[in-house]
């Protein structure tokens, strides 16, 4: 198995899981999904300079073969930015949940409580016995 | 090294300096903070006009940040198009800032002015950068400032809409990064001018990847520009934002359009070999659908601010119908209409706000309410803004639409384009007339609720926006000549590329 296959399948799995979660109706799952996608994106950016092993990322006269340093700089920037954005969206989701009393992405009252199960303590629809289905 | 050589970076540096200073002084001395913000906006306007004067003859100002030569370092590029967008941004910022200060919208939270400055920094940077990754970075700067501004004043409705806005944009950022990674892997550069020269040399086996990268990139720009079917986040976001902020946001969708105009001819233009004009066949139908959806929204909107939000979508659609031709005259017409539609949308948001402030509980909903103070003057303002936004004479929207109609006539699908533009204009006029008559005509007698005292000063900003529109109509000849020259420059990227890749060397 080559490294390329390993990295590519890891990116694929992360993106698939991330998209699945991001399409869910509750903010926490959406945030998790976005985090997975951003991990995958960072891996992808890193791989865009070709995968090399044991090569220095800095150009020197003595070294003839070196890893591309630019994707590493890009990944660093992208990690910082997506990290900040994720922190922001977590706080925003919390605030929105506290102010509107619902953690649904479209902010309306709970259309899919039944599928998420009664273990969800935050949903007041379960407590009142209201069944949206 | 005089100050003049550093001119292209000033529009980024000025707000970047003003924001922390405003942040520091705001807590104790509010007036000083406001003064800093206004001075910064005026300085931006002066800088933008200076840049405009320098590039008007067709020179391309290239600035190598940190004196690293162009393909390796980050290049800032100011050409006619970028200068035009800078002037437009600074004018709009001034209007929005005046409105925020006069209506005291900036006092509903702590950090309005610093966020506003960071927003301007992101906008100006996005217009100036010649590097795709930096475009991403400036997008993020302007987005995170816009999250803060959008949530300014808070309240549950704003938080819900804000969450959707943030999530949509995070997804957009991820897609943007994927497209960037693909383009870098294929061409080995992120400098737009350099990439434009290298895409033609991409191996035939990688052409599919190149096309996918191009389409991903364009779909991100379409998301920012709120082109159908990626427009769903916009109406709710803009309609619940503070009106002064919504007026500034009128230029945010135009950032998407600008990036399209900048990147597509330069990277996927004539010289791109098999990937030439990859997004062109998708753009035209999407533009027509968003024009229809936008003006249909204007027709059915329940409040004036919602109507203004849909007018933004509709005008972007109309604009992209012309852009999708990728011809010099249609692009020139589009650029003229871009300037016009940005100011017109801002005027609509501001008029909606001054109306809402006088109608108490009725706010800006499109239902008959009590008579209110200063109705006549505001009704006139609304009429002027509506005329501008829907594109009737005598304001510049009419000129813009006429130029677009004329320029798309030689294109193969001109019949569709004409039909959509003309019918949406009619729908828009009816929609504006419906809301205007409900709000300004069908007012009952003053009911028992006390009339809200008029605060004449808050009419200043919308009046300024309308005055700009009138000035644009009067100067239409010169502005459209400039826009056409800018379009010609954009469609001839080789000259700009030469300037960027050689002049930026120390």
mmCIF file of C-alpha atoms in Angstrom, chain B residues 75-335:
data_model
loop_
_atom_site.group_PDB
_atom_site.id
_atom_site.type_symbol
_atom_site.label_atom_id
_atom_site.label_comp_id
_atom_site.label_asym_id
_atom_site.label_seq_id
_atom_site.Cartn_x
_atom_site.Cartn_y
_atom_site.Cartn_z
ATOM 1 C CA UNK B 75 1.940 40.713 -4.960
ATOM 2 C CA UNK B 76 -0.660 43.453 -4.679
ATOM 3 C CA UNK B 77 -1.972 44.598 -8.037
ATOM 4 C CA UNK B 78 -3.910 47.780 -8.655
ATOM 5 C CA UNK B 79 -5.379 48.129 -12.109
ATOM 6 C CA UNK B 80 -8.412 50.057 -13.354
ATOM 7 C CA UNK B 81 -10.903 47.501 -12.043
ATOM 8 C CA UNK B 82 -9.329 47.277 -8.593
ATOM 9 C CA UNK B 83 -9.146 51.072 -8.313
ATOM 10 C CA UNK B 84 -12.796 51.367 -9.265
ATOM 11 C CA UNK B 85 -13.797 48.855 -6.603
ATOM 12 C CA UNK B 86 -11.671 50.673 -4.014
ATOM 13 C CA UNK B 87 -13.404 53.971 -4.701
ATOM 14 C CA UNK B 88 -16.798 52.287 -4.571
ATOM 15 C CA UNK B 89 -15.965 50.590 -1.263
ATOM 16 C CA UNK B 90 -14.761 53.764 0.380
ATOM 17 C CA UNK B 91 -17.813 55.748 -0.747
ATOM 18 C CA UNK B 92 -20.142 53.046 0.503
ATOM 19 C CA UNK B 93 -18.234 52.743 3.766
ATOM 20 C CA UNK B 94 -18.550 56.461 4.329
ATOM 21 C CA UNK B 95 -22.321 56.324 3.779
ATOM 22 C CA UNK B 96 -22.783 53.302 6.039
ATOM 23 C CA UNK B 97 -20.586 54.811 8.729
ATOM 24 C CA UNK B 98 -22.457 58.117 8.690
ATOM 25 C CA UNK B 99 -25.730 56.253 9.016
ATOM 26 C CA UNK B 100 -24.467 54.097 11.861
ATOM 27 C CA UNK B 101 -23.177 57.104 13.777
ATOM 28 C CA UNK B 102 -26.217 59.299 13.159
ATOM 29 C CA UNK B 103 -28.741 56.608 14.076
ATOM 30 C CA UNK B 104 -26.560 55.450 16.965
ATOM 31 C CA UNK B 105 -26.602 51.920 15.638
ATOM 32 C CA UNK B 106 -22.938 51.762 16.585
ATOM 33 C CA UNK B 107 -23.851 52.029 20.261
ATOM 34 C CA UNK B 108 -25.798 48.790 20.467
ATOM 35 C CA UNK B 109 -22.626 46.833 21.089
ATOM 36 C CA UNK B 110 -19.039 47.463 21.918
ATOM 37 C CA UNK B 111 -16.957 46.866 18.873
ATOM 38 C CA UNK B 112 -18.792 48.270 15.891
ATOM 39 C CA UNK B 113 -16.065 50.611 14.694
ATOM 40 C CA UNK B 114 -13.091 48.222 14.986
ATOM 41 C CA UNK B 115 -15.081 45.498 13.204
ATOM 42 C CA UNK B 116 -16.132 47.974 10.534
ATOM 43 C CA UNK B 117 -12.497 48.877 9.884
ATOM 44 C CA UNK B 118 -11.453 45.222 9.702
ATOM 45 C CA UNK B 119 -14.266 44.644 7.247
ATOM 46 C CA UNK B 120 -12.888 47.443 5.069
ATOM 47 C CA UNK B 121 -9.407 45.985 5.352
ATOM 48 C CA UNK B 122 -10.668 42.618 4.123
ATOM 49 C CA UNK B 123 -12.627 44.188 1.267
ATOM 50 C CA UNK B 124 -9.760 46.381 0.085
ATOM 51 C CA UNK B 125 -7.303 43.517 0.370
ATOM 52 C CA UNK B 126 -9.517 41.220 -1.662
ATOM 53 C CA UNK B 127 -9.743 43.862 -4.387
ATOM 54 C CA UNK B 128 -6.008 44.466 -4.454
ATOM 55 C CA UNK B 129 -4.416 41.066 -4.084
ATOM 56 C CA UNK B 130 -2.811 39.347 -7.024
ATOM 57 C CA UNK B 131 -2.382 36.054 -5.251
ATOM 58 C CA UNK B 132 -5.052 33.393 -4.935
ATOM 59 C CA UNK B 133 -4.145 32.274 -1.434
ATOM 60 C CA UNK B 134 -4.165 35.851 -0.263
ATOM 61 C CA UNK B 135 -7.562 36.233 -1.816
ATOM 62 C CA UNK B 136 -8.636 33.424 0.521
ATOM 63 C CA UNK B 137 -7.016 35.122 3.507
ATOM 64 C CA UNK B 138 -8.659 38.474 2.791
ATOM 65 C CA UNK B 139 -11.969 36.699 2.236
ATOM 66 C CA UNK B 140 -11.624 35.266 5.717
ATOM 67 C CA UNK B 141 -10.711 38.662 7.163
ATOM 68 C CA UNK B 142 -13.772 40.276 5.651
ATOM 69 C CA UNK B 143 -15.963 37.322 6.577
ATOM 70 C CA UNK B 144 -15.010 37.184 10.230
ATOM 71 C CA UNK B 145 -15.526 40.932 10.508
ATOM 72 C CA UNK B 146 -18.865 40.528 8.766
ATOM 73 C CA UNK B 147 -19.916 37.835 11.244
ATOM 74 C CA UNK B 148 -19.284 40.298 14.035
ATOM 75 C CA UNK B 149 -21.046 43.150 12.253
ATOM 76 C CA UNK B 150 -23.980 40.973 11.279
ATOM 77 C CA UNK B 151 -24.506 39.885 14.880
ATOM 78 C CA UNK B 152 -24.071 43.466 16.084
ATOM 79 C CA UNK B 153 -27.021 44.334 18.284
ATOM 80 C CA UNK B 154 -27.834 40.666 18.764
ATOM 81 C CA UNK B 155 -31.271 39.181 19.407
ATOM 82 C CA UNK B 156 -32.456 35.625 18.640
ATOM 83 C CA UNK B 157 -33.419 36.272 14.998
ATOM 84 C CA UNK B 158 -29.986 37.678 14.252
ATOM 85 C CA UNK B 159 -28.264 34.777 16.030
ATOM 86 C CA UNK B 160 -30.184 32.140 14.084
ATOM 87 C CA UNK B 161 -29.556 33.803 10.746
ATOM 88 C CA UNK B 162 -25.964 34.428 11.795
ATOM 89 C CA UNK B 163 -25.370 30.766 12.537
ATOM 90 C CA UNK B 164 -26.558 29.784 9.070
ATOM 91 C CA UNK B 165 -24.468 32.513 7.500
ATOM 92 C CA UNK B 166 -21.341 31.384 9.331
ATOM 93 C CA UNK B 167 -21.860 27.690 8.546
ATOM 94 C CA UNK B 168 -22.481 28.362 4.858
ATOM 95 C CA UNK B 169 -19.363 30.482 4.638
ATOM 96 C CA UNK B 170 -17.256 27.894 6.469
ATOM 97 C CA UNK B 171 -18.280 25.304 3.912
ATOM 98 C CA UNK B 172 -17.455 27.829 1.196
ATOM 99 C CA UNK B 173 -14.012 28.412 2.700
ATOM 100 C CA UNK B 174 -13.309 24.672 2.737
ATOM 101 C CA UNK B 175 -14.237 24.355 -0.913
ATOM 102 C CA UNK B 176 -12.090 27.391 -1.690
ATOM 103 C CA UNK B 177 -9.090 25.714 -0.045
ATOM 104 C CA UNK B 178 -9.674 22.469 -1.939
ATOM 105 C CA UNK B 179 -9.738 24.361 -5.227
ATOM 106 C CA UNK B 180 -6.568 26.210 -4.252
ATOM 107 C CA UNK B 181 -4.815 22.971 -3.358
ATOM 108 C CA UNK B 182 -5.731 21.429 -6.700
ATOM 109 C CA UNK B 183 -4.603 24.479 -8.639
ATOM 110 C CA UNK B 184 -1.326 24.600 -6.736
ATOM 111 C CA UNK B 185 -0.710 20.896 -7.288
ATOM 112 C CA UNK B 186 -1.319 21.341 -11.018
ATOM 113 C CA UNK B 187 0.477 24.593 -11.733
ATOM 114 C CA UNK B 188 2.946 24.972 -8.874
ATOM 115 C CA UNK B 189 2.073 28.610 -8.261
ATOM 116 C CA UNK B 190 -0.556 30.684 -6.530
ATOM 117 C CA UNK B 191 0.181 34.031 -8.120
ATOM 118 C CA UNK B 192 -2.728 34.688 -10.468
ATOM 119 C CA UNK B 193 -0.637 36.211 -13.227
ATOM 120 C CA UNK B 194 1.894 33.395 -13.065
ATOM 121 C CA UNK B 195 -0.842 30.777 -12.929
ATOM 122 C CA UNK B 196 -2.442 32.293 -16.016
ATOM 123 C CA UNK B 197 0.783 31.667 -17.901
ATOM 124 C CA UNK B 198 1.166 28.131 -16.607
ATOM 125 C CA UNK B 199 -2.292 26.600 -16.997
ATOM 126 C CA UNK B 200 -1.774 26.131 -20.718
ATOM 127 C CA UNK B 201 1.155 23.833 -19.955
ATOM 128 C CA UNK B 202 -0.840 21.477 -17.720
ATOM 129 C CA UNK B 203 -0.488 17.897 -18.932
ATOM 130 C CA UNK B 204 -3.429 16.524 -20.940
ATOM 131 C CA UNK B 205 -3.979 13.809 -18.335
ATOM 132 C CA UNK B 206 -4.588 16.482 -15.698
ATOM 133 C CA UNK B 207 -7.078 18.529 -17.694
ATOM 134 C CA UNK B 208 -9.997 16.992 -15.836
ATOM 135 C CA UNK B 209 -8.528 18.021 -12.508
ATOM 136 C CA UNK B 210 -7.939 21.507 -13.838
ATOM 137 C CA UNK B 211 -11.538 21.826 -14.936
ATOM 138 C CA UNK B 212 -12.803 20.589 -11.576
ATOM 139 C CA UNK B 213 -10.552 23.039 -9.753
ATOM 140 C CA UNK B 214 -11.844 25.873 -11.921
ATOM 141 C CA UNK B 215 -15.463 24.935 -11.365
ATOM 142 C CA UNK B 216 -14.962 24.585 -7.601
ATOM 143 C CA UNK B 217 -13.319 27.986 -7.474
ATOM 144 C CA UNK B 218 -16.100 29.565 -9.477
ATOM 145 C CA UNK B 219 -18.755 27.929 -7.322
ATOM 146 C CA UNK B 220 -17.160 29.472 -4.234
ATOM 147 C CA UNK B 221 -17.272 32.893 -5.863
ATOM 148 C CA UNK B 222 -20.865 32.211 -6.869
ATOM 149 C CA UNK B 223 -21.655 31.387 -3.251
ATOM 150 C CA UNK B 224 -20.212 34.710 -2.128
ATOM 151 C CA UNK B 225 -22.057 36.496 -4.898
ATOM 152 C CA UNK B 226 -25.312 34.724 -3.927
ATOM 153 C CA UNK B 227 -25.944 33.361 -7.394
ATOM 154 C CA UNK B 228 -28.821 30.873 -7.631
ATOM 155 C CA UNK B 229 -28.925 28.133 -6.381
ATOM 156 C CA UNK B 230 -26.372 29.290 -3.814
ATOM 157 C CA UNK B 231 -28.332 32.371 -2.759
ATOM 158 C CA UNK B 232 -30.436 30.876 0.025
ATOM 159 C CA UNK B 233 -28.366 32.284 2.866
ATOM 160 C CA UNK B 234 -28.614 35.881 1.727
ATOM 161 C CA UNK B 235 -32.170 37.179 2.269
ATOM 162 C CA UNK B 236 -32.407 36.144 5.902
ATOM 163 C CA UNK B 237 -28.907 37.324 6.727
ATOM 164 C CA UNK B 238 -29.215 40.742 5.147
ATOM 165 C CA UNK B 239 -32.778 41.379 6.237
ATOM 166 C CA UNK B 240 -32.006 40.890 9.926
ATOM 167 C CA UNK B 241 -28.675 42.743 9.972
ATOM 168 C CA UNK B 242 -28.411 46.265 11.309
ATOM 169 C CA UNK B 243 -29.379 48.411 8.285
ATOM 170 C CA UNK B 244 -26.143 50.368 8.245
ATOM 171 C CA UNK B 245 -24.318 47.044 8.136
ATOM 172 C CA UNK B 246 -26.628 45.671 5.457
ATOM 173 C CA UNK B 247 -25.826 48.756 3.378
ATOM 174 C CA UNK B 248 -22.137 47.955 3.636
ATOM 175 C CA UNK B 249 -22.879 44.303 2.878
ATOM 176 C CA UNK B 250 -24.243 45.466 -0.479
ATOM 177 C CA UNK B 251 -20.652 45.307 -1.658
ATOM 178 C CA UNK B 252 -19.977 41.859 -0.192
ATOM 179 C CA UNK B 253 -21.813 40.012 -2.958
ATOM 180 C CA UNK B 254 -19.909 42.184 -5.410
ATOM 181 C CA UNK B 255 -16.665 40.785 -3.996
ATOM 182 C CA UNK B 256 -17.753 37.430 -5.390
ATOM 183 C CA UNK B 257 -18.550 38.994 -8.748
ATOM 184 C CA UNK B 258 -15.248 40.862 -8.712
ATOM 185 C CA UNK B 259 -13.312 37.650 -8.019
ATOM 186 C CA UNK B 260 -15.090 35.957 -10.912
ATOM 187 C CA UNK B 261 -14.232 38.830 -13.244
ATOM 188 C CA UNK B 262 -10.652 38.838 -12.023
ATOM 189 C CA UNK B 263 -9.869 35.117 -11.935
ATOM 190 C CA UNK B 264 -11.750 33.662 -14.868
ATOM 191 C CA UNK B 265 -10.162 35.704 -17.698
ATOM 192 C CA UNK B 266 -6.745 35.611 -16.077
ATOM 193 C CA UNK B 267 -6.500 31.925 -15.175
ATOM 194 C CA UNK B 268 -9.148 30.276 -17.350
ATOM 195 C CA UNK B 269 -9.011 32.734 -20.238
ATOM 196 C CA UNK B 270 -8.024 32.334 -23.862
ATOM 197 C CA UNK B 271 -4.576 30.989 -23.043
ATOM 198 C CA UNK B 272 -5.772 28.173 -20.816
ATOM 199 C CA UNK B 273 -5.825 25.576 -23.557
ATOM 200 C CA UNK B 274 -8.438 22.877 -23.049
ATOM 201 C CA UNK B 275 -9.691 24.432 -19.814
ATOM 202 C CA UNK B 276 -10.424 27.805 -21.424
ATOM 203 C CA UNK B 277 -13.665 29.392 -20.232
ATOM 204 C CA UNK B 278 -14.611 26.368 -18.137
ATOM 205 C CA UNK B 279 -17.277 28.157 -16.066
ATOM 206 C CA UNK B 280 -18.782 30.142 -18.918
ATOM 207 C CA UNK B 281 -21.591 27.706 -19.883
ATOM 208 C CA UNK B 282 -22.778 27.406 -16.267
ATOM 209 C CA UNK B 283 -22.739 31.056 -15.423
ATOM 210 C CA UNK B 284 -25.319 32.273 -17.898
ATOM 211 C CA UNK B 285 -28.263 30.053 -16.813
ATOM 212 C CA UNK B 286 -27.392 30.538 -13.138
ATOM 213 C CA UNK B 287 -27.364 34.304 -13.657
ATOM 214 C CA UNK B 288 -30.753 34.239 -15.358
ATOM 215 C CA UNK B 289 -32.276 32.099 -12.603
ATOM 216 C CA UNK B 290 -30.954 34.392 -9.908
ATOM 217 C CA UNK B 291 -32.282 37.471 -11.706
ATOM 218 C CA UNK B 292 -35.716 35.836 -11.815
ATOM 219 C CA UNK B 293 -35.577 34.638 -8.196
ATOM 220 C CA UNK B 294 -34.318 37.993 -6.987
ATOM 221 C CA UNK B 295 -37.019 40.076 -8.590
ATOM 222 C CA UNK B 296 -39.693 37.498 -7.754
ATOM 223 C CA UNK B 297 -38.540 37.981 -4.153
ATOM 224 C CA UNK B 298 -38.869 41.742 -4.588
ATOM 225 C CA UNK B 299 -42.417 41.070 -5.757
ATOM 226 C CA UNK B 300 -43.481 39.006 -2.746
ATOM 227 C CA UNK B 301 -41.319 40.445 0.054
ATOM 228 C CA UNK B 302 -43.036 41.090 3.365
ATOM 229 C CA UNK B 303 -40.824 43.913 4.527
ATOM 230 C CA UNK B 304 -38.727 46.629 2.962
ATOM 231 C CA UNK B 305 -35.425 45.204 4.170
ATOM 232 C CA UNK B 306 -36.311 41.750 2.848
ATOM 233 C CA UNK B 307 -37.195 43.395 -0.438
ATOM 234 C CA UNK B 308 -33.843 45.134 -0.528
ATOM 235 C CA UNK B 309 -32.115 41.791 0.116
ATOM 236 C CA UNK B 310 -33.878 40.206 -2.835
ATOM 237 C CA UNK B 311 -33.045 43.248 -4.936
ATOM 238 C CA UNK B 312 -29.387 42.475 -4.208
ATOM 239 C CA UNK B 313 -29.829 38.939 -5.578
ATOM 240 C CA UNK B 314 -31.727 40.193 -8.613
ATOM 241 C CA UNK B 315 -29.173 42.850 -9.437
ATOM 242 C CA UNK B 316 -26.330 40.347 -9.089
ATOM 243 C CA UNK B 317 -28.165 38.091 -11.524
ATOM 244 C CA UNK B 318 -28.626 40.903 -14.028
ATOM 245 C CA UNK B 319 -24.990 41.811 -13.609
ATOM 246 C CA UNK B 320 -23.803 38.266 -14.259
ATOM 247 C CA UNK B 321 -25.970 37.919 -17.359
ATOM 248 C CA UNK B 322 -23.739 40.583 -18.850
ATOM 249 C CA UNK B 323 -20.552 39.175 -17.315
ATOM 250 C CA UNK B 324 -21.266 35.701 -18.719
ATOM 251 C CA UNK B 325 -20.747 37.029 -22.231
ATOM 252 C CA UNK B 326 -17.050 37.619 -21.451
ATOM 253 C CA UNK B 327 -16.876 40.295 -24.120
ATOM 254 C CA UNK B 328 -15.376 43.707 -23.745
ATOM 255 C CA UNK B 329 -18.557 45.713 -24.160
ATOM 256 C CA UNK B 330 -20.746 43.423 -22.065
ATOM 257 C CA UNK B 331 -18.178 43.357 -19.288
ATOM 258 C CA UNK B 332 -17.942 47.142 -19.428
ATOM 259 C CA UNK B 333 -21.718 47.417 -19.123
ATOM 260 C CA UNK B 334 -21.612 44.963 -16.232
ATOM 261 C CA UNK B 335 -19.006 47.001 -14.383
#
